[in-house]
Amino acid sequence: MMQRFGLVLGLLLLLSGCGDADVPPETICTGLPDNEMVWVPGGSFVMGDDPHYAEEGPPQTVAVEGFWIDTHEVTNAQFAAFVKATGYKTISERDPPKLPGAPPEMLVPGSAVFNIPSDDDPRWWRWVVGAHWRNPSGPKESIVGRDNEPVVQIAYQDAEAYARWAGKELPSEAQWEYAARGGAVALPEPVDAKGQAQANYYQGVFPVKNLNTDGYVGRAPVGCFKPNGYGLYDMIGNVWEWTRSSGSRADASEPVNIIKGGSYLCAANYCARYRPAARQFQERGLGTDHIGFRLVDTKKAGPAS
């Protein structure tokens, strides 16, 4: 069980962004209800980058065997089917450990939620009682009618439990990054020739103004942006995604794993981790309202050549 008090005290180290209340309505997109996977043929690639951030380098050549991967992030509907079949309760729905000195709200189930900073409340992250996958930012937010949005408030243990039930596994960082590149050596900024955003991330100057040129202030239904060269949606932006690869962070109060892809809270001026090489180190026991996952299958035979 995670040491939630220590984790939340360190939440300001998480890189993210926010949206403004006066942005235009979100784009109408129903998303993808399917549960498809695509085959990514094996090969070698240069993993990492000349450091945009120090932890991204040095670049190294890595070989990857072929694998199947989900075309999109696991959705609310998919996770609900798992919970219905198993009765599983996520980490954020369970009673937290009774840690000495923890504030009262952290003695009952809840999770970390992004907070738009203000003069009255400068925090970027806060602990919200009752925040979990059905209510990502707390009891006032419901996922009803949002079946095709990526499930969030998922701790590493929760993602692993779903993977076991589905007969799959979380991708390694190498598998994830190889798939995210879509067969390209490097990917350009996710905008088209007209400057229109081609992924769900934060446009504008964080945290002053979200220009909302992608049409979404928060999470978008999966599949609302063009797929990459392998036919994969939202590998960049929307929500961060867990990998099974471990990492290291000096301030973490428990083991960490690598998350990839950035989210709707990543801005060019603060984070810019909406790139395949980008990585972040996340405590395994902490889900937030911008972290989800997708799975791979390495046991199923590849397609006949």
GROMACS .gro file of C-alpha atoms in nm:
model
  305
    1MET     CA    1   0.000   0.000   0.000
    2MET     CA    2   0.140   0.338  -0.092
    3GLN     CA    3   0.253   0.596   0.156
    4ARG     CA    4  -0.001   0.850   0.038
    5PHE     CA    5   0.089   1.130   0.273
    6GLY     CA    6   0.447   1.141   0.147
    7LEU     CA    7   0.332   1.108  -0.212
    8VAL     CA    8   0.095   1.401  -0.202
    9LEU     CA    9   0.354   1.620  -0.033
   10GLY     CA   10   0.569   1.556  -0.341
   11LEU     CA   11   0.298   1.613  -0.600
   12LEU     CA   12   0.435   1.949  -0.708
   13LEU     CA   13   0.714   1.755  -0.874
   14LEU     CA   14   0.468   1.608  -1.122
   15LEU     CA   15   0.472   1.796  -1.453
   16SER     CA   16   0.132   1.894  -1.583
   17GLY     CA   17  -0.087   2.181  -1.702
   18CYS     CA   18  -0.437   2.319  -1.667
   19GLY     CA   19  -0.731   2.456  -1.859
   20ASP     CA   20  -0.926   2.780  -1.831
   21ALA     CA   21  -1.297   2.809  -1.765
   22ASP     CA   22  -1.359   3.034  -2.067
   23VAL     CA   23  -1.235   2.804  -2.342
   24PRO     CA   24  -1.472   2.699  -2.623
   25PRO     CA   25  -1.686   2.384  -2.591
   26GLU     CA   26  -1.505   2.058  -2.649
   27THR     CA   27  -1.505   1.898  -2.991
   28ILE     CA   28  -1.781   1.644  -3.050
   29CYS     CA   29  -1.617   1.303  -3.092
   30THR     CA   30  -1.765   0.976  -2.971
   31GLY     CA   31  -1.437   0.786  -2.971
   32LEU     CA   32  -1.370   0.418  -3.040
   33PRO     CA   33  -1.574   0.148  -2.864
   34ASP     CA   34  -1.369  -0.142  -3.001
   35ASN     CA   35  -1.113  -0.358  -2.825
   36GLU     CA   36  -0.872  -0.406  -3.115
   37MET     CA   37  -0.499  -0.466  -3.120
   38VAL     CA   38  -0.251  -0.414  -3.400
   39TRP     CA   39   0.069  -0.599  -3.477
   40VAL     CA   40   0.393  -0.405  -3.448
   41PRO     CA   41   0.670  -0.588  -3.636
   42GLY     CA   42   1.000  -0.628  -3.458
   43GLY     CA   43   1.306  -0.423  -3.535
   44SER     CA   44   1.564  -0.194  -3.385
   45PHE     CA   45   1.544   0.178  -3.321
   46VAL     CA   46   1.721   0.458  -3.142
   47MET     CA   47   1.550   0.490  -2.806
   48GLY     CA   48   1.570   0.816  -2.614
   49ASP     CA   49   1.682   1.154  -2.738
   50ASP     CA   50   1.954   1.411  -2.707
   51PRO     CA   51   1.826   1.537  -2.378
   52HIS     CA   52   1.531   1.770  -2.404
   53TYR     CA   53   1.526   1.669  -2.039
   54ALA     CA   54   1.824   1.500  -1.878
   55GLU     CA   55   1.648   1.170  -1.816
   56GLU     CA   56   1.575   1.119  -2.188
   57GLY     CA   57   1.933   1.049  -2.291
   58PRO     CA   58   2.169   0.931  -2.400
   59PRO     CA   59   2.011   0.779  -2.713
   60GLN     CA   60   2.075   0.406  -2.751
   61THR     CA   61   1.996   0.145  -3.014
   62VAL     CA   62   1.744  -0.109  -2.886
   63ALA     CA   63   1.608  -0.424  -3.052
   64VAL     CA   64   1.241  -0.513  -3.003
   65GLU     CA   65   1.062  -0.832  -3.102
   66GLY     CA   66   0.721  -0.806  -3.267
   67PHE     CA   67   0.416  -0.768  -3.044
   68TRP     CA   68   0.045  -0.687  -3.043
   69ILE     CA   69  -0.063  -0.361  -2.879
   70ASP     CA   70  -0.399  -0.202  -2.802
   71THR     CA   71  -0.498   0.052  -3.065
   72HIS     CA   72  -0.608   0.289  -2.790
   73GLU     CA   73  -0.590   0.347  -2.417
   74VAL     CA   74  -0.807   0.127  -2.197
   75THR     CA   75  -1.143   0.300  -2.166
   76ASN     CA   76  -1.389   0.353  -1.883
   77ALA     CA   77  -1.619   0.095  -2.042
   78GLN     CA   78  -1.344  -0.166  -2.065
   79PHE     CA   79  -1.236  -0.111  -1.708
   80ALA     CA   80  -1.598  -0.122  -1.589
   81ALA     CA   81  -1.635  -0.466  -1.752
   82PHE     CA   82  -1.332  -0.585  -1.557
   83VAL     CA   83  -1.469  -0.450  -1.229
   84LYS     CA   84  -1.810  -0.605  -1.295
   85ALA     CA   85  -1.653  -0.945  -1.367
   86THR     CA   86  -1.412  -0.947  -1.072
   87GLY     CA   87  -1.540  -0.706  -0.806
   88TYR     CA   88  -1.198  -0.541  -0.807
   89LYS     CA   89  -1.147  -0.225  -0.600
   90THR     CA   90  -0.877   0.016  -0.710
   91ILE     CA   91  -0.614   0.154  -0.477
   92SER     CA   92  -0.792   0.490  -0.455
   93GLU     CA   93  -1.114   0.316  -0.344
   94ARG     CA   94  -0.943   0.142  -0.052
   95ASP     CA   95  -0.870   0.275   0.296
   96PRO     CA   96  -0.526   0.437   0.301
   97PRO     CA   97  -0.271   0.349   0.569
   98LYS     CA   98  -0.312   0.540   0.894
   99LEU     CA   99   0.005   0.744   0.879
  100PRO     CA  100   0.105   0.958   1.177
  101GLY     CA  101   0.056   1.326   1.107
  102ALA     CA  102  -0.160   1.273   0.797
  103PRO     CA  103  -0.439   1.531   0.755
  104PRO     CA  104  -0.793   1.398   0.816
  105GLU     CA  105  -0.886   1.388   0.446
  106MET     CA  106  -0.598   1.149   0.378
  107LEU     CA  107  -0.730   0.894   0.625
  108VAL     CA  108  -1.020   0.805   0.395
  109PRO     CA  109  -1.019   0.682   0.033
  110GLY     CA  110  -0.928   0.942  -0.227
  111SER     CA  111  -0.661   1.039  -0.474
  112ALA     CA  112  -0.459   1.319  -0.631
  113VAL     CA  113  -0.640   1.567  -0.856
  114PHE     CA  114  -0.497   1.854  -1.056
  115ASN     CA  115  -0.593   2.196  -0.923
  116ILE     CA  116  -0.588   2.515  -1.129
  117PRO     CA  117  -0.365   2.739  -0.916
  118SER     CA  118  -0.496   3.072  -0.797
  119ASP     CA  119  -0.405   3.339  -0.546
  120ASP     CA  120  -0.645   3.179  -0.299
  121ASP     CA  121  -0.516   2.826  -0.360
  122PRO     CA  122  -0.171   2.810  -0.524
  123ARG     CA  123  -0.154   2.429  -0.513
  124TRP     CA  124  -0.127   2.245  -0.843
  125TRP     CA  125  -0.227   1.912  -0.689
  126ARG     CA  126  -0.458   1.834  -0.402
  127TRP     CA  127  -0.590   1.525  -0.229
  128VAL     CA  128  -0.962   1.481  -0.300
  129VAL     CA  129  -1.175   1.247  -0.091
  130GLY     CA  130  -1.379   1.019  -0.314
  131ALA     CA  131  -1.165   1.065  -0.625
  132HIS     CA  132  -1.128   0.734  -0.811
  133TRP     CA  133  -1.180   0.593  -1.158
  134ARG     CA  134  -1.559   0.644  -1.155
  135ASN     CA  135  -1.519   1.000  -1.024
  136PRO     CA  136  -1.176   1.111  -1.152
  137SER     CA  137  -1.168   1.455  -0.990
  138GLY     CA  138  -1.397   1.371  -0.700
  139PRO     CA  139  -1.769   1.312  -0.636
  140LYS     CA  140  -1.874   1.608  -0.852
  141GLU     CA  141  -1.734   1.447  -1.168
  142SER     CA  142  -1.889   1.128  -1.307
  143ILE     CA  143  -1.786   0.913  -1.601
  144VAL     CA  144  -2.150   0.838  -1.687
  145GLY     CA  145  -2.188   0.891  -2.061
  146ARG     CA  146  -1.810   0.891  -2.107
  147ASP     CA  147  -1.755   0.522  -2.182
  148ASN     CA  148  -1.494   0.583  -2.451
  149GLU     CA  149  -1.270   0.817  -2.253
  150PRO     CA  150  -0.950   0.664  -2.114
  151VAL     CA  151  -0.985   0.533  -1.762
  152VAL     CA  152  -0.772   0.730  -1.512
  153GLN     CA  153  -0.698   0.731  -1.139
  154ILE     CA  154  -0.528   0.398  -1.204
  155ALA     CA  155  -0.232   0.300  -0.989
  156TYR     CA  156   0.026   0.057  -1.124
  157GLN     CA  157  -0.124  -0.229  -0.923
  158ASP     CA  158  -0.465  -0.157  -1.077
  159ALA     CA  159  -0.325  -0.167  -1.430
  160GLU     CA  160  -0.147  -0.494  -1.355
  161ALA     CA  161  -0.468  -0.647  -1.219
  162TYR     CA  162  -0.657  -0.553  -1.534
  163ALA     CA  163  -0.376  -0.693  -1.750
  164ARG     CA  164  -0.386  -1.031  -1.572
  165TRP     CA  165  -0.762  -1.048  -1.618
  166ALA     CA  166  -0.730  -0.961  -1.988
  167GLY     CA  167  -0.449  -1.211  -2.043
  168LYS     CA  168  -0.208  -0.939  -2.154
  169GLU     CA  169   0.061  -0.725  -1.993
  170LEU     CA  170   0.178  -0.368  -1.968
  171PRO     CA  171   0.432  -0.271  -2.232
  172SER     CA  172   0.796  -0.222  -2.153
  173GLU     CA  173   0.925   0.128  -2.209
  174ALA     CA  174   1.108   0.008  -2.520
  175GLN     CA  175   0.794  -0.152  -2.664
  176TRP     CA  176   0.590   0.158  -2.589
  177GLU     CA  177   0.837   0.404  -2.741
  178TYR     CA  178   0.897   0.187  -3.047
  179ALA     CA  179   0.522   0.168  -3.107
  180ALA     CA  180   0.474   0.540  -3.042
  181ARG     CA  181   0.725   0.632  -3.312
  182GLY     CA  182   0.504   0.456  -3.566
  183GLY     CA  183   0.796   0.347  -3.779
  184ALA     CA  184   0.943   0.699  -3.802
  185VAL     CA  185   1.290   0.793  -3.681
  186ALA     CA  186   1.156   1.110  -3.522
  187LEU     CA  187   0.816   1.274  -3.498
  188PRO     CA  188   0.753   1.644  -3.560
  189GLU     CA  189   0.561   1.871  -3.326
  190PRO     CA  190   0.204   1.730  -3.320
  191VAL     CA  191   0.050   2.001  -3.539
  192ASP     CA  192  -0.053   2.000  -3.904
  193ALA     CA  193   0.052   2.243  -4.177
  194LYS     CA  194  -0.214   2.489  -4.062
  195GLY     CA  195  -0.094   2.478  -3.702
  196GLN     CA  196  -0.390   2.272  -3.581
  197ALA     CA  197  -0.307   2.040  -3.292
  198GLN     CA  198  -0.294   1.672  -3.385
  199ALA     CA  199  -0.297   1.540  -3.029
  200ASN     CA  200  -0.466   1.625  -2.702
  201TYR     CA  201  -0.218   1.839  -2.511
  202TYR     CA  202  -0.216   2.189  -2.362
  203GLN     CA  203  -0.183   2.467  -2.619
  204GLY     CA  204  -0.095   2.813  -2.495
  205VAL     CA  205   0.112   2.943  -2.206
  206PHE     CA  206   0.075   2.721  -1.903
  207PRO     CA  207  -0.086   2.791  -1.665
  208VAL     CA  208  -0.203   3.136  -1.776
  209LYS     CA  209  -0.402   3.054  -2.087
  210ASN     CA  210  -0.515   2.737  -2.262
  211LEU     CA  211  -0.586   2.825  -2.626
  212ASN     CA  212  -0.772   2.494  -2.666
  213THR     CA  213  -0.690   2.460  -3.035
  214ASP     CA  214  -0.719   2.081  -3.003
  215GLY     CA  215  -1.082   2.116  -2.889
  216TYR     CA  216  -1.032   1.955  -2.547
  217VAL     CA  217  -0.973   2.105  -2.205
  218GLY     CA  218  -0.956   1.763  -2.040
  219ARG     CA  219  -0.950   1.401  -2.154
  220ALA     CA  220  -1.071   1.325  -2.504
  221PRO     CA  221  -1.249   1.006  -2.605
  222VAL     CA  222  -0.995   0.762  -2.747
  223GLY     CA  223  -0.941   0.783  -3.121
  224CYS     CA  224  -1.036   1.148  -3.177
  225PHE     CA  225  -0.703   1.226  -3.342
  226LYS     CA  226  -0.533   1.063  -3.639
  227PRO     CA  227  -0.349   0.737  -3.569
  228ASN     CA  228   0.026   0.703  -3.611
  229GLY     CA  229   0.204   0.490  -3.870
  230TYR     CA  230   0.112   0.166  -3.691
  231GLY     CA  231  -0.254   0.262  -3.655
  232LEU     CA  232  -0.226   0.354  -3.286
  233TYR     CA  233  -0.429   0.635  -3.134
  234ASP     CA  234  -0.329   0.880  -2.860
  235MET     CA  235   0.022   0.752  -2.808
  236ILE     CA  236   0.101   1.121  -2.773
  237GLY     CA  237  -0.110   1.329  -2.535
  238ASN     CA  238  -0.451   1.261  -2.382
  239VAL     CA  239  -0.327   1.070  -2.074
  240TRP     CA  240   0.006   0.941  -1.955
  241GLU     CA  241   0.043   0.563  -1.986
  242TRP     CA  242   0.200   0.315  -1.746
  243THR     CA  243   0.480   0.086  -1.858
  244ARG     CA  244   0.616  -0.214  -1.670
  245SER     CA  245   0.967  -0.065  -1.673
  246SER     CA  246   1.093   0.059  -1.339
  247GLY     CA  247   1.269   0.389  -1.285
  248SER     CA  248   1.441   0.586  -1.014
  249ARG     CA  249   1.356   0.910  -0.837
  250ALA     CA  250   1.540   1.027  -0.528
  251ASP     CA  251   1.240   1.195  -0.365
  252ALA     CA  252   0.995   0.906  -0.416
  253SER     CA  253   0.865   0.734  -0.104
  254GLU     CA  254   0.805   0.404  -0.286
  255PRO     CA  255   0.921   0.229  -0.607
  256VAL     CA  256   0.847   0.413  -0.930
  257ASN     CA  257   0.770   0.304  -1.284
  258ILE     CA  258   0.809   0.489  -1.611
  259ILE     CA  259   0.506   0.653  -1.767
  260LYS     CA  260   0.507   0.772  -2.127
  261GLY     CA  261   0.335   0.996  -2.378
  262GLY     CA  262   0.242   1.309  -2.186
  263SER     CA  263  -0.118   1.419  -2.134
  264TYR     CA  264  -0.372   1.692  -2.189
  265LEU     CA  265  -0.187   1.873  -1.910
  266CYS     CA  266   0.147   1.901  -2.095
  267ALA     CA  267   0.234   2.237  -2.252
  268ALA     CA  268   0.522   2.344  -2.474
  269ASN     CA  269   0.641   2.595  -2.215
  270TYR     CA  270   0.610   2.361  -1.918
  271CYS     CA  271   0.653   1.987  -1.967
  272ALA     CA  272   0.669   1.931  -2.347
  273ARG     CA  273   0.667   1.559  -2.280
  274TYR     CA  274   0.419   1.482  -2.556
  275ARG     CA  275   0.697   1.305  -2.748
  276PRO     CA  276   0.786   0.932  -2.778
  277ALA     CA  277   1.125   0.978  -2.609
  278ALA     CA  278   0.982   1.165  -2.311
  279ARG     CA  279   0.948   0.983  -1.981
  280GLN     CA  280   0.832   1.049  -1.629
  281PHE     CA  281   0.884   0.857  -1.305
  282GLN     CA  282   0.561   0.783  -1.120
  283GLU     CA  283   0.506   0.624  -0.778
  284ARG     CA  284   0.340   0.288  -0.832
  285GLY     CA  285   0.076   0.347  -0.569
  286LEU     CA  286  -0.048   0.682  -0.695
  287GLY     CA  287  -0.308   0.724  -0.964
  288THR     CA  288  -0.406   1.072  -1.079
  289ASP     CA  289  -0.669   1.216  -1.311
  290HIS     CA  290  -0.430   1.217  -1.609
  291ILE     CA  291  -0.268   0.870  -1.596
  292GLY     CA  292  -0.408   0.565  -1.776
  293PHE     CA  293  -0.265   0.268  -1.968
  294ARG     CA  294  -0.283   0.032  -2.265
  295LEU     CA  295  -0.166  -0.328  -2.298
  296VAL     CA  296   0.045  -0.551  -2.520
  297ASP     CA  297   0.023  -0.921  -2.602
  298THR     CA  298   0.349  -1.107  -2.664
  299LYS     CA  299   0.201  -1.458  -2.639
  300LYS     CA  300  -0.035  -1.439  -2.935
  301ALA     CA  301   0.133  -1.536  -3.262
  302GLY     CA  302   0.197  -1.262  -3.511
  303PRO     CA  303   0.008  -1.245  -3.841
  304ALA     CA  304   0.108  -1.483  -4.118
  305SER     CA  305   0.354  -1.320  -4.356
   0.00000   0.00000   0.00000
